[in-house]
CSV table of C-alpha atoms and ligand atoms in Angstrom, one decimal:
chain,number,residue,atom,x,y,z
A,1,MET,CA,70.4,-130.7,-88.8
A,2,LEU,CA,70.5,-130.7,-84.8
A,3,LYS,CA,67.5,-128.1,-83.5
A,4,THR,CA,68.3,-125.2,-81.5
A,5,LYS,CA,66.3,-126.2,-78.6
A,6,ASN,CA,68.0,-130.0,-78.2
A,7,VAL,CA,71.8,-128.2,-79.0
A,8,ARG,CA,70.5,-126.1,-75.9
A,9,TYR,CA,69.9,-129.4,-74.1
A,10,ILE,CA,72.9,-130.9,-74.6
A,11,LEU,CA,74.6,-127.7,-73.7
A,12,ILE,CA,73.3,-127.3,-70.2
A,13,VAL,CA,73.9,-131.0,-69.6
A,14,ALA,CA,77.4,-131.1,-70.7
A,15,SER,CA,77.9,-128.0,-68.7
A,16,PHE,CA,76.2,-129.8,-65.6
A,17,CYS,CA,78.4,-132.9,-66.1
A,18,ILE,CA,81.4,-131.0,-66.6
A,19,ALA,CA,80.8,-128.9,-63.5
A,20,GLY,CA,80.0,-132.4,-61.4
A,21,LEU,CA,82.9,-134.2,-62.5
A,22,LEU,CA,84.9,-130.9,-61.6
A,23,ALA,CA,83.5,-130.7,-58.0
A,24,MET,CA,83.7,-134.5,-57.3
A,25,GLN,CA,87.3,-134.7,-58.6
A,26,ILE,CA,87.7,-131.3,-56.5
A,27,TYR,CA,86.3,-133.0,-53.5
A,28,PHE,CA,88.2,-136.0,-53.9
A,29,LEU,CA,91.7,-134.4,-54.0
A,30,GLN,CA,91.0,-132.4,-50.7
A,31,ARG,CA,90.1,-135.9,-49.2
A,32,SER,CA,93.3,-137.4,-50.6
A,33,PHE,CA,94.9,-134.5,-49.1
A,34,VAL,CA,93.8,-134.6,-45.8
A,35,GLN,CA,94.6,-137.8,-45.4
A,36,THR,CA,98.0,-138.2,-46.8
A,37,GLU,CA,98.4,-135.1,-44.6
A,38,ASP,CA,96.7,-137.0,-41.6
A,39,ARG,CA,99.4,-140.2,-42.7
A,40,PHE,CA,102.4,-137.6,-42.8
A,41,ASN,CA,101.4,-135.9,-39.6
A,42,ASP,CA,101.1,-139.3,-37.9
A,43,LYS,CA,104.3,-140.9,-38.8
A,44,VAL,CA,105.9,-137.6,-37.8
A,45,ASN,CA,104.9,-138.1,-34.6
A,46,LEU,CA,105.4,-141.6,-33.7
A,47,ALA,CA,109.0,-140.5,-35.2
A,48,LEU,CA,109.2,-137.9,-33.0
A,49,ILE,CA,107.7,-140.0,-29.8
A,50,SER,CA,110.5,-142.2,-30.1
A,51,VAL,CA,113.5,-139.5,-30.3
A,52,ALA,CA,112.6,-138.4,-27.1
A,53,GLU,CA,111.9,-141.9,-25.8
A,54,GLU,CA,115.7,-142.2,-26.9
A,55,ILE,CA,116.5,-139.0,-25.1
A,56,TYR,CA,114.4,-139.6,-22.4
A,57,LYS,CA,116.5,-143.4,-22.2
A,58,LYS,CA,120.1,-141.8,-22.4
A,59,ASN,CA,119.0,-139.1,-19.6
A,60,ARG,CA,117.8,-141.9,-17.0
A,61,ASP,CA,114.6,-139.6,-17.3
A,62,SER,CA,111.4,-141.8,-16.4
A,63,THR,CA,108.6,-139.4,-18.2
A,64,SER,CA,106.4,-141.0,-20.7
A,65,SER,CA,107.0,-140.0,-24.1
A,66,ILE,CA,103.4,-140.4,-24.8
A,67,GLU,CA,102.3,-136.8,-24.4
A,68,ALA,CA,106.1,-135.0,-25.6
A,69,VAL,CA,105.0,-134.4,-28.8
A,70,GLN,CA,103.0,-131.0,-30.2
A,71,GLN,CA,102.2,-130.1,-33.3
A,72,ILE,CA,102.3,-126.1,-32.9
A,73,THR,CA,101.5,-125.4,-37.0
A,74,PRO,CA,100.7,-127.7,-39.8
A,75,ASP,CA,104.2,-128.2,-40.5
A,76,TYR,CA,105.3,-127.5,-37.1
A,77,PHE,CA,106.3,-130.2,-34.3
A,78,ALA,CA,107.5,-128.9,-30.6
A,79,VAL,CA,109.1,-132.1,-28.4
A,80,ASN,CA,109.8,-131.5,-24.7
A,81,ILE,CA,113.1,-133.1,-23.9
A,82,ASN,CA,113.3,-132.0,-19.9
A,83,ASP,CA,117.1,-131.4,-20.9
A,84,THR,CA,119.0,-129.9,-22.9
A,85,VAL,CA,120.4,-131.8,-25.6
A,86,ASN,CA,123.7,-132.2,-28.0
A,87,SER,CA,122.2,-131.1,-31.6
A,88,ALA,CA,124.8,-133.8,-33.7
A,89,TYR,CA,122.7,-136.6,-31.4
A,90,LEU,CA,119.7,-135.0,-31.9
A,91,GLU,CA,120.3,-134.8,-35.7
A,92,ASN,CA,121.4,-138.2,-35.8
A,93,LEU,CA,118.5,-139.6,-33.7
A,94,LEU,CA,116.1,-137.4,-35.8
A,95,ASN,CA,117.6,-138.7,-39.2
A,96,LEU,CA,117.0,-142.7,-38.2
A,97,GLU,CA,113.4,-142.0,-37.0
A,98,PHE,CA,112.9,-140.4,-39.8
A,99,VAL,CA,114.8,-142.8,-42.3
A,100,LYS,CA,112.8,-145.6,-40.0
A,101,TYR,CA,109.3,-143.9,-41.0
A,102,GLY,CA,109.8,-143.3,-44.8
A,103,ILE,CA,109.8,-139.4,-44.2
A,104,ASP,CA,112.5,-138.2,-47.0
A,105,ILE,CA,112.0,-134.4,-46.9
A,106,GLU,CA,113.8,-131.5,-45.7
A,107,TYR,CA,113.6,-129.9,-42.0
A,108,GLU,CA,114.7,-127.6,-39.7
A,109,TYR,CA,115.6,-128.0,-36.3
A,110,VAL,CA,115.8,-125.7,-33.0
A,111,ILE,CA,117.1,-126.5,-29.5
A,112,TYR,CA,115.4,-124.2,-27.1
A,113,ASP,CA,116.8,-124.0,-23.7
A,114,CYS,CA,114.4,-122.4,-21.0
A,115,PHE,CA,117.1,-121.1,-18.8
A,116,MET,CA,118.1,-118.9,-21.2
A,117,ASP,CA,114.7,-118.8,-23.0
A,118,SER,CA,116.7,-119.0,-26.3
A,119,LEU,CA,117.7,-121.1,-29.2
A,120,VAL,CA,120.7,-122.7,-28.8
A,121,TRP,CA,120.9,-124.3,-32.2
A,122,GLN,CA,119.1,-123.9,-35.4
A,123,GLY,CA,119.9,-126.7,-38.1
A,124,TYR,CA,118.8,-127.5,-41.1
A,125,VAL,CA,118.9,-131.1,-43.2
A,126,PRO,CA,118.1,-131.0,-47.1
A,127,SER,CA,115.9,-134.0,-48.5
A,128,GLY,CA,117.2,-137.4,-49.7
A,129,LYS,CA,120.5,-137.3,-47.4
A,130,LEU,CA,118.9,-138.1,-44.6
A,131,LYS,CA,121.2,-141.6,-44.2
A,132,LYS,CA,124.6,-139.6,-44.4
A,133,ARG,CA,125.8,-138.0,-42.3
A,134,GLY,CA,127.4,-135.0,-41.6
A,135,GLN,CA,125.0,-133.0,-44.7
A,136,THR,CA,123.6,-130.7,-42.3
A,137,GLY,CA,123.3,-127.5,-44.3
A,138,LYS,CA,122.0,-123.4,-43.1
A,139,ARG,CA,119.3,-121.7,-44.1
A,140,GLU,CA,118.1,-118.1,-44.1
A,141,GLU,CA,114.6,-118.9,-42.6
A,142,LEU,CA,114.6,-120.9,-39.6
A,143,VAL,CA,111.5,-121.1,-37.1
A,144,PRO,CA,110.8,-118.4,-35.3
A,145,VAL,CA,111.0,-118.5,-31.0
A,146,ASP,CA,108.1,-117.7,-30.0
A,147,LEU,CA,106.7,-120.7,-31.5
A,148,LEU,CA,108.4,-122.4,-28.6
A,149,PRO,CA,106.5,-121.3,-25.7
A,150,GLY,CA,106.6,-123.3,-22.2
A,151,ASP,CA,108.9,-123.3,-19.6
A,152,SER,CA,110.6,-126.6,-20.8
A,153,HIS,CA,114.1,-127.8,-22.9
A,154,LYS,CA,112.2,-128.5,-26.1
A,155,PHE,CA,113.4,-128.8,-29.7
A,156,GLY,CA,111.4,-128.8,-32.8
A,157,VAL,CA,111.2,-130.0,-36.2
A,158,PHE,CA,109.7,-127.2,-38.7
A,159,PHE,CA,109.0,-129.0,-42.6
A,160,PRO,CA,108.8,-125.9,-44.5
A,161,GLY,CA,108.3,-128.3,-47.8
A,162,LYS,CA,105.4,-129.9,-46.0
A,163,ARG,CA,102.6,-129.0,-48.7
A,164,GLN,CA,104.8,-129.8,-51.9
A,165,TYR,CA,105.6,-133.2,-50.5
A,166,ILE,CA,102.3,-133.9,-49.7
A,167,TYR,CA,101.3,-133.3,-53.5
A,168,SER,CA,104.1,-136.1,-54.8
A,169,GLU,CA,102.8,-138.6,-52.2
A,170,MET,CA,99.3,-137.6,-54.1
A,171,GLN,CA,100.7,-138.7,-57.5
A,172,VAL,CA,97.9,-141.2,-59.1
A,173,MET,CA,95.4,-138.0,-57.8
A,174,VAL,CA,97.4,-135.7,-59.3
A,175,PHE,CA,98.1,-137.5,-62.6
A,176,ALA,CA,93.9,-139.0,-62.3
A,177,THR,CA,93.1,-134.9,-62.2
A,178,GLY,CA,95.5,-134.1,-64.8
A,179,GLY,CA,94.1,-136.5,-66.8
A,180,LEU,CA,90.2,-135.9,-66.6
A,181,LEU,CA,91.2,-132.2,-67.1
A,182,ILE,CA,92.6,-133.1,-70.5
A,183,VAL,CA,89.4,-135.0,-71.0
A,184,ILE,CA,87.1,-132.2,-69.7
A,185,ALA,CA,89.5,-129.6,-72.5
A,186,TYR,CA,88.9,-132.4,-75.1
A,187,PHE,CA,85.2,-132.4,-74.5
A,188,ILE,CA,84.7,-128.8,-74.4
A,189,TYR,CA,86.4,-128.7,-77.6
A,190,ILE,CA,84.1,-131.2,-79.6
A,191,LEU,CA,81.3,-129.0,-78.1
A,192,TYR,CA,82.9,-126.1,-79.6
A,193,VAL,CA,83.1,-127.4,-82.9
A,194,ILE,CA,79.3,-128.4,-82.3
A,195,LEU,CA,78.3,-125.0,-82.5
A,196,LYS,CA,80.7,-123.8,-84.9
A,197,GLN,CA,79.3,-126.1,-87.1
A,198,LYS,CA,75.9,-125.4,-86.2
A,199,LYS,CA,76.4,-121.9,-86.4
A,200,LEU,CA,77.3,-122.5,-89.8
A,201,SER,CA,74.8,-124.4,-91.1
A,202,GLU,CA,72.6,-121.9,-89.8
A,203,ILE,CA,74.0,-119.4,-91.6
A,204,LYS,CA,73.9,-121.6,-95.1
A,205,ASN,CA,70.0,-122.1,-94.0
A,206,ASP,CA,69.7,-118.3,-94.2
A,207,PHE,CA,72.0,-117.4,-96.7
A,208,ILE,CA,69.7,-120.1,-99.2
A,209,ASN,CA,66.2,-118.6,-98.0
A,210,ASN,CA,68.0,-114.9,-99.1
A,211,MET,CA,69.5,-116.5,-101.9
A,212,THR,CA,66.1,-117.9,-103.0
A,213,HIS,CA,64.6,-115.2,-102.5
A,214,GLU,CA,67.5,-113.3,-104.7
A,215,PHE,CA,67.1,-115.2,-107.6
A,216,LYS,CA,63.3,-115.0,-107.9
A,217,THR,CA,63.5,-111.5,-108.7
A,218,PRO,CA,66.0,-111.2,-111.6
A,219,LEU,CA,64.5,-114.4,-113.1
A,220,SER,CA,60.8,-112.7,-112.8
A,221,THR,CA,62.1,-109.7,-114.5
A,222,ILE,CA,64.2,-111.7,-117.4
A,223,SER,CA,60.8,-113.1,-118.0
A,224,LEU,CA,58.8,-109.9,-117.8
A,225,SER,CA,61.1,-108.0,-120.6
A,226,SER,CA,61.8,-111.1,-122.5
A,227,GLU,CA,58.3,-111.5,-122.7
A,228,ALA,CA,58.1,-107.7,-123.9
A,229,LEU,CA,61.1,-108.7,-126.7
A,230,GLN,CA,58.1,-111.4,-128.0
A,231,LYS,CA,55.8,-108.7,-128.4
A,232,PRO,CA,54.4,-107.9,-132.3
A,233,GLY,CA,55.9,-104.6,-133.3
A,234,ILE,CA,59.0,-104.3,-131.1
A,235,LEU,CA,60.9,-104.4,-134.0
A,236,GLU,CA,60.1,-100.9,-134.6
A,237,ASN,CA,60.6,-99.6,-131.4
A,238,PRO,CA,64.5,-100.1,-131.3
A,239,GLU,CA,65.0,-97.8,-128.4
A,240,ARG,CA,62.6,-100.4,-126.3
A,241,ILE,CA,64.4,-103.2,-127.7
A,242,GLN,CA,67.9,-101.6,-125.9
A,243,ARG,CA,66.3,-101.2,-123.5
A,244,TYR,CA,65.1,-104.4,-122.9
A,245,ALA,CA,68.0,-106.2,-123.5
A,246,GLY,CA,69.9,-103.8,-121.1
A,247,ILE,CA,67.6,-104.9,-118.0
A,248,ILE,CA,68.4,-108.9,-119.2
A,249,TYR,CA,71.9,-108.1,-118.8
A,250,GLU,CA,72.0,-106.5,-115.8
A,251,GLU,CA,70.0,-109.1,-113.9
A,252,THR,CA,72.0,-111.9,-116.0
A,253,ARG,CA,74.7,-110.1,-113.9
A,254,ARG,CA,73.1,-110.0,-111.0
A,255,LEU,CA,72.2,-113.7,-111.0
A,256,LYS,CA,75.7,-114.5,-111.7
A,257,THR,CA,77.5,-113.3,-108.8
A,258,HIS,CA,74.3,-115.1,-106.5
A,259,VAL,CA,75.4,-118.2,-108.2
A,260,ASP,CA,79.1,-117.0,-107.1
A,261,LYS,CA,78.4,-116.8,-103.8
A,262,ILE,CA,77.1,-120.3,-103.9
A,263,LEU,CA,80.0,-121.8,-105.1
A,264,GLU,CA,81.9,-119.9,-101.9
A,265,ILE,CA,79.8,-121.8,-99.6
A,266,ALA,CA,80.2,-124.9,-101.3
A,267,VAL,CA,84.1,-124.6,-101.2
A,268,LEU,CA,83.6,-123.3,-97.6
A,269,ASP,CA,82.5,-127.1,-96.8
A,270,ALA,CA,84.2,-128.9,-98.6
A,271,ASP,CA,87.9,-130.2,-97.4
A,272,LYS,CA,89.0,-130.6,-100.5
A,273,PRO,CA,87.2,-128.2,-103.3
A,274,LYS,CA,86.7,-129.8,-106.7
A,275,LEU,CA,88.3,-126.9,-108.9
A,276,ASN,CA,88.0,-127.0,-112.7
A,277,MET,CA,91.6,-126.4,-113.8
A,278,GLU,CA,92.6,-124.6,-116.8
A,279,SER,CA,94.8,-121.9,-117.8
A,280,PHE,CA,93.8,-118.5,-118.4
A,281,ASP,CA,95.6,-114.5,-117.8
A,282,ILE,CA,94.7,-113.5,-114.8
A,283,THR,CA,94.5,-110.0,-115.7
A,284,GLN,CA,91.7,-110.7,-117.7
A,285,VAL,CA,89.9,-112.7,-114.9
A,286,VAL,CA,90.7,-109.2,-112.4
A,287,GLN,CA,89.2,-106.7,-114.9
A,288,ASN,CA,85.9,-108.6,-115.3
A,289,ALA,CA,85.4,-108.6,-111.3
A,290,ALA,CA,86.5,-104.6,-111.3
A,291,GLU,CA,83.9,-104.1,-114.6
A,292,MET,CA,81.0,-106.1,-112.1
A,293,LEU,CA,82.0,-103.8,-109.5
A,294,LYS,CA,82.1,-100.6,-111.2
A,295,LEU,CA,78.2,-99.4,-111.4
A,296,LYS,CA,78.2,-99.5,-108.0
A,297,VAL,CA,81.5,-97.6,-107.1
A,298,GLU,CA,80.1,-95.0,-109.9
A,299,GLU,CA,76.7,-94.9,-108.1
A,300,LEU,CA,79.0,-93.7,-104.7
A,301,ASN,CA,81.1,-91.1,-106.6
A,302,GLY,CA,84.0,-93.3,-106.4
A,303,SER,CA,86.0,-95.0,-108.6
A,304,ILE,CA,87.7,-98.2,-109.7
A,305,GLU,CA,91.4,-98.0,-111.1
A,306,VAL,CA,93.3,-101.1,-112.8
A,307,VAL,CA,96.6,-101.1,-113.7
A,308,ALA,CA,97.4,-103.9,-116.2
A,309,PRO,CA,100.7,-105.5,-117.2
A,310,ASN,CA,101.3,-105.1,-121.3
A,311,GLU,CA,101.7,-109.1,-121.5
A,312,ALA,CA,99.4,-112.1,-120.5
A,313,PHE,CA,100.1,-113.5,-116.9
A,314,ILE,CA,99.3,-117.0,-117.6
A,315,ILE,CA,97.9,-118.9,-114.8
A,316,HIS,CA,96.2,-122.4,-114.0
A,317,GLY,CA,93.8,-122.5,-112.2
A,318,ASP,CA,89.6,-122.0,-111.4
A,319,LYS,CA,88.5,-119.2,-113.4
A,320,HIS,CA,85.3,-118.7,-111.5
A,321,HIS,CA,87.0,-118.9,-108.5
A,322,ILE,CA,89.8,-116.7,-108.9
A,323,GLN,CA,87.3,-114.4,-110.2
A,324,ASN,CA,85.3,-114.3,-106.5
A,325,ILE,CA,88.6,-114.1,-105.3
A,326,PHE,CA,89.2,-110.9,-106.9
A,327,PHE,CA,85.5,-109.9,-107.1
A,328,ASN,CA,85.5,-110.5,-102.9
A,329,LEU,CA,87.9,-108.6,-101.6
A,330,ILE,CA,87.0,-105.3,-104.0
A,331,GLU,CA,83.8,-106.0,-102.6
A,332,ASN,CA,85.2,-105.6,-99.2
A,333,GLY,CA,87.0,-102.0,-100.8
A,334,ILE,CA,83.6,-100.2,-101.4
A,335,LYS,CA,81.9,-102.2,-98.2
A,336,TYR,CA,84.1,-101.0,-95.4
A,337,ARG,CA,84.2,-97.5,-97.0
A,338,LYS,CA,85.0,-94.2,-94.8
A,339,GLU,CA,83.7,-91.9,-98.0
A,340,ASN,CA,83.5,-92.1,-101.6
A,341,PRO,CA,85.4,-95.6,-102.3
A,342,LEU,CA,88.8,-95.1,-104.3
A,343,ILE,CA,90.1,-98.3,-105.4
A,344,LYS,CA,93.6,-98.7,-107.1
A,345,ILE,CA,94.1,-102.2,-108.6
A,346,LYS,CA,97.7,-103.2,-109.7
A,347,ILE,CA,98.8,-106.5,-111.5
A,348,TYR,CA,102.5,-107.0,-111.6
A,349,LYS,CA,105.0,-109.5,-111.8
A,350,ASP,CA,106.7,-110.7,-108.2
A,351,ASP,CA,108.9,-113.8,-108.9
A,352,ASN,CA,107.1,-116.9,-110.0
A,353,TYR,CA,103.6,-114.7,-109.0
A,354,ALA,CA,100.9,-113.1,-110.5
A,355,ALA,CA,100.4,-110.4,-107.6
A,356,VAL,CA,97.4,-108.2,-107.7
A,357,SER,CA,97.1,-105.8,-105.1
A,358,ILE,CA,93.5,-104.6,-104.5
A,359,GLN,CA,94.3,-101.2,-102.3
A,360,ASP,CA,91.0,-99.0,-101.0
A,361,ASN,CA,90.7,-95.9,-99.2
A,362,GLY,CA,88.1,-97.2,-96.6
A,363,ILE,CA,88.2,-97.5,-92.8
A,364,GLY,CA,91.0,-99.9,-92.4
A,365,ILE,CA,91.4,-102.9,-90.0
A,366,PRO,CA,93.2,-102.4,-86.6
A,367,GLY,CA,96.6,-104.3,-86.1
A,368,LYS,CA,95.5,-106.7,-83.6
A,369,SER,CA,92.2,-107.7,-86.2
A,370,LEU,CA,94.5,-108.2,-88.8
A,371,LYS,CA,95.5,-111.7,-87.9
A,372,HIS,CA,92.1,-113.1,-87.6
A,373,ILE,CA,90.2,-111.5,-90.5
A,374,PHE,CA,90.9,-114.7,-92.2
A,375,GLN,CA,89.5,-117.0,-89.5
A,376,LYS,CA,86.2,-118.4,-90.3
A,377,PHE,CA,82.9,-116.2,-89.1
A,378,TYR,CA,85.4,-113.3,-87.7
A,379,ARG,CA,84.2,-110.0,-87.8
A,380,VAL,CA,85.6,-106.8,-86.9
A,381,GLY,CA,83.1,-105.4,-84.3
A,382,THR,CA,83.9,-102.3,-83.8
A,383,GLY,CA,82.5,-98.7,-84.8
A,384,ASN,CA,80.0,-98.6,-87.8
A,385,ILE,CA,81.5,-102.1,-89.2
A,386,HIS,CA,77.9,-103.8,-88.0
A,387,ASN,CA,75.9,-101.7,-90.5
A,388,VAL,CA,77.7,-103.6,-92.9
A,389,LYS,CA,75.7,-106.6,-94.0
A,390,GLY,CA,78.1,-109.7,-93.8
A,391,PHE,CA,79.1,-113.3,-92.1
A,392,GLY,CA,83.2,-112.8,-91.5
A,393,LEU,CA,83.0,-115.5,-94.4
A,394,GLY,CA,84.6,-114.1,-97.4
A,395,LEU,CA,88.1,-113.3,-96.2
A,396,HIS,CA,87.7,-117.0,-95.3
A,397,TYR,CA,86.8,-118.6,-98.9
A,398,VAL,CA,89.6,-116.1,-100.2
A,399,GLN,CA,92.2,-117.1,-98.4
A,400,LYS,CA,91.3,-121.2,-98.4
A,401,LEU,CA,91.4,-120.8,-102.5
A,402,VAL,CA,94.8,-118.9,-102.7
A,403,LYS,CA,96.0,-121.8,-100.8
A,404,GLU,CA,94.4,-123.9,-103.1
A,405,HIS,CA,96.3,-122.6,-105.8
A,406,GLY,CA,99.3,-122.5,-104.5
A,407,GLY,CA,99.3,-118.9,-103.5
A,408,LYS,CA,99.6,-116.1,-101.1
A,409,ILE,CA,98.0,-113.3,-99.6
A,410,LEU,CA,99.1,-110.8,-97.6
A,411,VAL,CA,97.2,-107.7,-96.3
A,412,ARG,CA,98.3,-104.6,-94.5
A,413,SER,CA,96.5,-101.8,-93.2
A,414,GLU,CA,96.1,-98.4,-91.0
A,415,VAL,CA,92.9,-97.5,-89.5
A,416,GLY,CA,91.2,-94.1,-91.1
A,417,VAL,CA,93.5,-94.8,-94.3
A,418,GLY,CA,92.8,-98.3,-96.1
A,419,SER,CA,93.6,-101.6,-96.3
A,420,THR,CA,95.9,-103.1,-99.4
A,421,PHE,CA,95.7,-106.8,-100.2
A,422,ILE,CA,97.9,-108.7,-102.5
A,423,VAL,CA,97.1,-111.9,-103.6
A,424,LEU,CA,99.8,-114.1,-105.0
A,425,ILE,CA,99.4,-116.7,-107.4
A,426,PRO,CA,101.8,-119.4,-109.1
A,427,LEU,CA,102.4,-118.0,-112.5
A,428,GLN,CA,102.1,-121.2,-115.0
A,429,LYS,CA,105.8,-122.3,-116.0
B,1,ADP,P1,82.4,-110.2,-93.8
B,1,ADP,O1,82.5,-109.5,-95.4
B,1,ADP,O2,80.7,-110.7,-94.9
B,1,ADP,O3,82.1,-109.5,-92.8
B,1,ADP,P2,84.8,-111.3,-94.7
B,1,ADP,O4,85.4,-112.2,-94.3
B,1,ADP,O5,85.1,-110.5,-95.9
B,1,ADP,O6,83.4,-111.4,-94.1
B,1,ADP,O7,85.8,-110.2,-94.0
B,1,ADP,C1,86.0,-110.5,-92.5
B,1,ADP,C2,86.1,-108.7,-91.4
B,1,ADP,O8,87.0,-108.2,-92.0
B,1,ADP,C3,85.2,-108.1,-91.8
B,1,ADP,O9,83.9,-108.2,-90.9
B,1,ADP,C4,86.1,-106.2,-91.7
B,1,ADP,O10,85.6,-106.2,-90.3
B,1,ADP,C5,86.8,-106.4,-91.7
B,1,ADP,N1,87.4,-106.1,-93.7
B,1,ADP,C6,87.8,-106.6,-94.6
B,1,ADP,N2,87.9,-106.7,-95.5
B,1,ADP,C7,88.3,-105.2,-95.4
B,1,ADP,C8,88.9,-103.9,-96.1
B,1,ADP,N3,88.7,-103.8,-96.9
B,1,ADP,N4,88.4,-102.3,-95.2
B,1,ADP,C9,88.3,-103.1,-94.2
B,1,ADP,N5,88.2,-103.6,-93.4
B,1,ADP,C10,87.7,-105.0,-93.7
């Protein structure tokens, strides 16, 4: 078994590895973003310089186009052109140059006239349609004028989807990050499984220790009582015989419940538990389980009532485990009591099933916990429930076995009123 110290080391190292991997990936992702953005900016710059050059050429302007482009914000570029420009001509030029530089992204463009100090044209070109003419559309949200300062004629190009475009250009990196996240999730899942297994084996150890202890007491009591029964002259004292026999009976009963508990733990570990199948009347088994807990309920000034049918309900199953199922459910009704436990058990026929409902007047289970109570280790963690001992395994065992028998288990509960568990086991045909 893994030692607690080792598990702690594994956890610490694993957490560092995961954190390291994530940090590295974030770093690479960022770097890749910056590089891809730089490449994009460079391409846009070159394309816009070419556009400016063309416009200068057309206007017979000898200004150098190198300084013409200015990046105002990460997604907004302004270009000095010294003169007004026809919008259709500009759009055409932009499209041509963007295609040339492989920039396939939606953009908005504006033309600014410095004499009028206003935008004289606003246009929007969707992506993927750069080559087609006349595909311009309109968009509501356009570049604000104050982003085009200065005392010269300009046009501006704004890329509203630049961030997404860059991410789409980084596909390999994004996929790699996705892959890494899956690996990390898998890794965390494995750690979780290891921890669960460890918890189970710890519980098993605790359990075995407790049990060994619990076995010792009844065994020595039985041994003492039987020794006393062997003493000469005991036959003259029937009262004492009665008392010792009673003690032996009670103690063997206690031993039996311990053996049942051990059986339960073994079932929880097995994927397919070994069952000793036989045909029997379920009523008998339910009554046995109730009988075993009767004393305990009466000590608490409560009662167990069993409403049994007149006919036998024959099922095919493992008698021992089936009895444990009902023992567990009745015992929970007593364990999670509010006041004097009143347990009502009803055995009836439901379609092709033998149905057993176990109703208590206990503390009840909150709605949000109901769907979890059959999970391994789950315990409702509110109020005074922690005063009650348990490992959160009982109902998990019950559900597993009911399913193994082809049956179903249902539960209804109301906080402060009580709970009803209904077990359905197929009737033998
Ligand atoms: P354990 O009793 O060992 O904690 P179980 O698997 O038997 O484990 O039960 C799981 C949880 O469901 C319990 O901790 C308890 O909170 C809740 N529970 C089960 N049966 C009842 C019941 N009859 N009344 C109220 N709460 C219950």
